[in-house]
PDB file of C-alpha atoms in Angstrom:
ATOM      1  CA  UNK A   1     116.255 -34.577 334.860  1.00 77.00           C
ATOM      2  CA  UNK A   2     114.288 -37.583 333.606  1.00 92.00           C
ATOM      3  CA  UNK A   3     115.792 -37.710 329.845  1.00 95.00           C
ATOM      4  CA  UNK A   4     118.925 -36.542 328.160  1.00 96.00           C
ATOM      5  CA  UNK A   5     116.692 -34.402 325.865  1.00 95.00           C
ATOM      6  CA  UNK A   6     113.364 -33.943 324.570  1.00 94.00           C
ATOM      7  CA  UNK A   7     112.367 -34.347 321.635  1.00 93.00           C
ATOM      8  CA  UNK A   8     109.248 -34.523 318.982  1.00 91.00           C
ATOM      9  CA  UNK A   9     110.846 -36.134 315.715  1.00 93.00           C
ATOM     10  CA  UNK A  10     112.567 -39.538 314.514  1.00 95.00           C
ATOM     11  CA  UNK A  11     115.895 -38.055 312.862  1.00 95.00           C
ATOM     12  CA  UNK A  12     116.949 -41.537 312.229  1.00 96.00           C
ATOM     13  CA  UNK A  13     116.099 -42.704 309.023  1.00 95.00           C
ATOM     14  CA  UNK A  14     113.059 -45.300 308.760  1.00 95.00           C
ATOM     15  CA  UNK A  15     114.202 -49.072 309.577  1.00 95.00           C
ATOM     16  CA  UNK A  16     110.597 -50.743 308.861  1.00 94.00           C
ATOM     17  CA  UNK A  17     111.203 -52.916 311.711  1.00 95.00           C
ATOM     18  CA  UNK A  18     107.325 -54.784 312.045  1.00 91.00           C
ATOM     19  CA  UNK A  19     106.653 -56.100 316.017  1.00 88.00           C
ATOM     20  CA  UNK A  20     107.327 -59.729 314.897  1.00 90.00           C
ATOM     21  CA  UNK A  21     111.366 -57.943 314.111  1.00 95.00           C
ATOM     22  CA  UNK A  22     111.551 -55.965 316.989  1.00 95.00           C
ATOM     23  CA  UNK A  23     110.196 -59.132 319.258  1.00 93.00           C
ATOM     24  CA  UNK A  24     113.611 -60.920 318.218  1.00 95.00           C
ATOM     25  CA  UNK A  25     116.007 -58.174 319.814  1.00 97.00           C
ATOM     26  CA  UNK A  26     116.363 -59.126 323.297  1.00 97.00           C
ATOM     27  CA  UNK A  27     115.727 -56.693 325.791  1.00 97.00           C
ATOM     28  CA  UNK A  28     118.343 -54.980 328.510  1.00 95.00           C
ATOM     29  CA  UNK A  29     118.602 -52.029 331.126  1.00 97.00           C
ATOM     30  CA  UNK A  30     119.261 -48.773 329.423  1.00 98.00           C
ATOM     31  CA  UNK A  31     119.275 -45.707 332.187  1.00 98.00           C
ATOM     32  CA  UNK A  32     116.658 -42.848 331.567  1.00 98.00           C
ATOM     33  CA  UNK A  33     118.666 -40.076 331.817  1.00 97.00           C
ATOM     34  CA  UNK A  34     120.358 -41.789 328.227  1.00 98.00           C
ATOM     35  CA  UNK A  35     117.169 -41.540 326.490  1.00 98.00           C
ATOM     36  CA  UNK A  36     116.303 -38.760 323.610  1.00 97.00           C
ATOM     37  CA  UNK A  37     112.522 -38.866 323.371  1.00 96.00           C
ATOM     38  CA  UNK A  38     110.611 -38.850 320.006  1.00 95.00           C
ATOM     39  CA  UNK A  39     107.536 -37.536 320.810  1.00 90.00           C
ATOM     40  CA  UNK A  40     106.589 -34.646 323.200  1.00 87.00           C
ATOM     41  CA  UNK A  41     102.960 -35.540 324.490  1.00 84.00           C
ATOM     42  CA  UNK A  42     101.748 -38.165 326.184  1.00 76.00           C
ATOM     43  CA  UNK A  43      98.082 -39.215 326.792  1.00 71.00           C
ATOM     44  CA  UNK A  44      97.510 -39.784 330.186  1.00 72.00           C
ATOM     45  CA  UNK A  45      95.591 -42.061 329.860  1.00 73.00           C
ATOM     46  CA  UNK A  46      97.921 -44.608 328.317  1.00 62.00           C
ATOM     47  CA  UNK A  47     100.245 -43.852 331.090  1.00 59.00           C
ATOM     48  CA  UNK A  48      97.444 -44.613 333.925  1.00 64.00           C
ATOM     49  CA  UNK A  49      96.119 -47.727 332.630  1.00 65.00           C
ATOM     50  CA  UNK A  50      96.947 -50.751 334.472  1.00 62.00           C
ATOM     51  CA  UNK A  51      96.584 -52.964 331.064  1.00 55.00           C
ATOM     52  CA  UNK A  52      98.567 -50.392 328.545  1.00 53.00           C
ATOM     53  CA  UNK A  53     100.774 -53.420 327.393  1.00 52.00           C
ATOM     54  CA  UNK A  54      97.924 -55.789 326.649  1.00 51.00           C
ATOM     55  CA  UNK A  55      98.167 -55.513 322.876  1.00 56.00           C
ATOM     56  CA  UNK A  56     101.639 -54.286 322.457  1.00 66.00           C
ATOM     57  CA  UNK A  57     105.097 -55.103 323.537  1.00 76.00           C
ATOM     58  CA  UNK A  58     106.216 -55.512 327.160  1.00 87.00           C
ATOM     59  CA  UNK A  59     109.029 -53.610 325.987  1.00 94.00           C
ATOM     60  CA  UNK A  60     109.863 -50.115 325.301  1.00 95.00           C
ATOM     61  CA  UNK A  61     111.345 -50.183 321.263  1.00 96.00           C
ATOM     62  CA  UNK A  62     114.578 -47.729 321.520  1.00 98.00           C
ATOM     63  CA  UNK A  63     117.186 -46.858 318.335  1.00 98.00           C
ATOM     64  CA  UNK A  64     120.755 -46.170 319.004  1.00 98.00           C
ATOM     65  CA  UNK A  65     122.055 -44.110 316.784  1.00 97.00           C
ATOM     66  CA  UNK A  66     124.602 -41.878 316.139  1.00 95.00           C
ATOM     67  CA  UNK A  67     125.861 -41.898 319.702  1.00 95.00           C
ATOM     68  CA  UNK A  68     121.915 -41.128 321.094  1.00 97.00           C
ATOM     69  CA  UNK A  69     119.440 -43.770 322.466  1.00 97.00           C
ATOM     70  CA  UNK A  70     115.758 -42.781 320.897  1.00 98.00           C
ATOM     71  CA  UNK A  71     112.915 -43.853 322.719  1.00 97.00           C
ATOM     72  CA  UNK A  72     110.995 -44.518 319.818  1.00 94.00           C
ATOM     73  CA  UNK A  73     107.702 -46.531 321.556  1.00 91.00           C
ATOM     74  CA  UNK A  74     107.068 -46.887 325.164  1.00 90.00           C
ATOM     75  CA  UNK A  75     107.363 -43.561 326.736  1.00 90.00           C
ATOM     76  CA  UNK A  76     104.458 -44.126 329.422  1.00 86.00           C
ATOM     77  CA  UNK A  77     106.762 -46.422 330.679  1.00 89.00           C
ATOM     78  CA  UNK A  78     109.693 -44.500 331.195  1.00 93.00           C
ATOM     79  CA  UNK A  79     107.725 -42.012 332.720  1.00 89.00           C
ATOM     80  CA  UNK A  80     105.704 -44.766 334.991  1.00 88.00           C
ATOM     81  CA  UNK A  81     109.464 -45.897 335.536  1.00 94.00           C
ATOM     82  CA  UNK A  82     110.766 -42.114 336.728  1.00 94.00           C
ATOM     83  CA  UNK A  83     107.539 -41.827 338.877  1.00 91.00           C
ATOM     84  CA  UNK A  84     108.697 -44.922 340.659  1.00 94.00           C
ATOM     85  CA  UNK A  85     112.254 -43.323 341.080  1.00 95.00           C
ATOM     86  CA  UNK A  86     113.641 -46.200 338.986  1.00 96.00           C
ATOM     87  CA  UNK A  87     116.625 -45.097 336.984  1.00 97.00           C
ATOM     88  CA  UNK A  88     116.529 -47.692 334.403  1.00 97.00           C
ATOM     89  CA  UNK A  89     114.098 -49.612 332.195  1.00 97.00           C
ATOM     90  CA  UNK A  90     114.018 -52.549 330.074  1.00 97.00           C
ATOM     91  CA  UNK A  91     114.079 -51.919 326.484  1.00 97.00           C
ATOM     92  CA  UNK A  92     114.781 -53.477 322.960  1.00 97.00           C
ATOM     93  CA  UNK A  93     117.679 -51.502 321.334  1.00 98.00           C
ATOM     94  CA  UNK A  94     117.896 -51.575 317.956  1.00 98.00           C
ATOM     95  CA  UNK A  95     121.393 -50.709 316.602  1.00 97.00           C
ATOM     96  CA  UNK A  96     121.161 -48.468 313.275  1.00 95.00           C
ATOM     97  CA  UNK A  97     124.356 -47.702 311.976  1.00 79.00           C
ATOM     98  CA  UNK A  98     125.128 -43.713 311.141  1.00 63.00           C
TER      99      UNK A  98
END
């Protein structure tokens, strides 16, 4: 098992957290298997390109919540992480309350 579960929606509710916001959490380890995923498809080609970080984060953007971690941006890299039998990634966790 990769993820804790998979899923295809955001049931948090919307924290209109811009790049610039989410650049100022600092990022830490959070463990694969804890993740809830927010979307179901992936293209494969964002997950096979060497440069898929060049214009976004370096960081995958995850919301705790309610006692689940939600992957919300950056799931070709927690699947490039599980291909590479790596347990854990580096993420920014942003803490809603709920």
């Amino acid at each position: 098992m990769i993820f804790k579960r998979v899923g295809d929606v955001r049931p948090y509710p919307d924290h209109g957290y811009a790049q610039r916001q989410w650049a100022a959490i600092a990022p830490h380890q959070v463990r694969l298997d804890q993740l809830v995923t927010t979307k179901r498809t992936l293209d494969l080609e964002a997950l096979l390109e060497e440069d898929s970080t060049f214009y976004g984060d370096l960081f995958a953007h995850v919301v705790a919540w309610r006692g689940d971690l939600y992957l919300e941006d950056g799931l070709h890299r927690a699947l490039r992480a599980a291909l590479q039998q790596r347990q854990t990634m580096h993420a920014r966790v942003l803490q809603l309350d709920g």
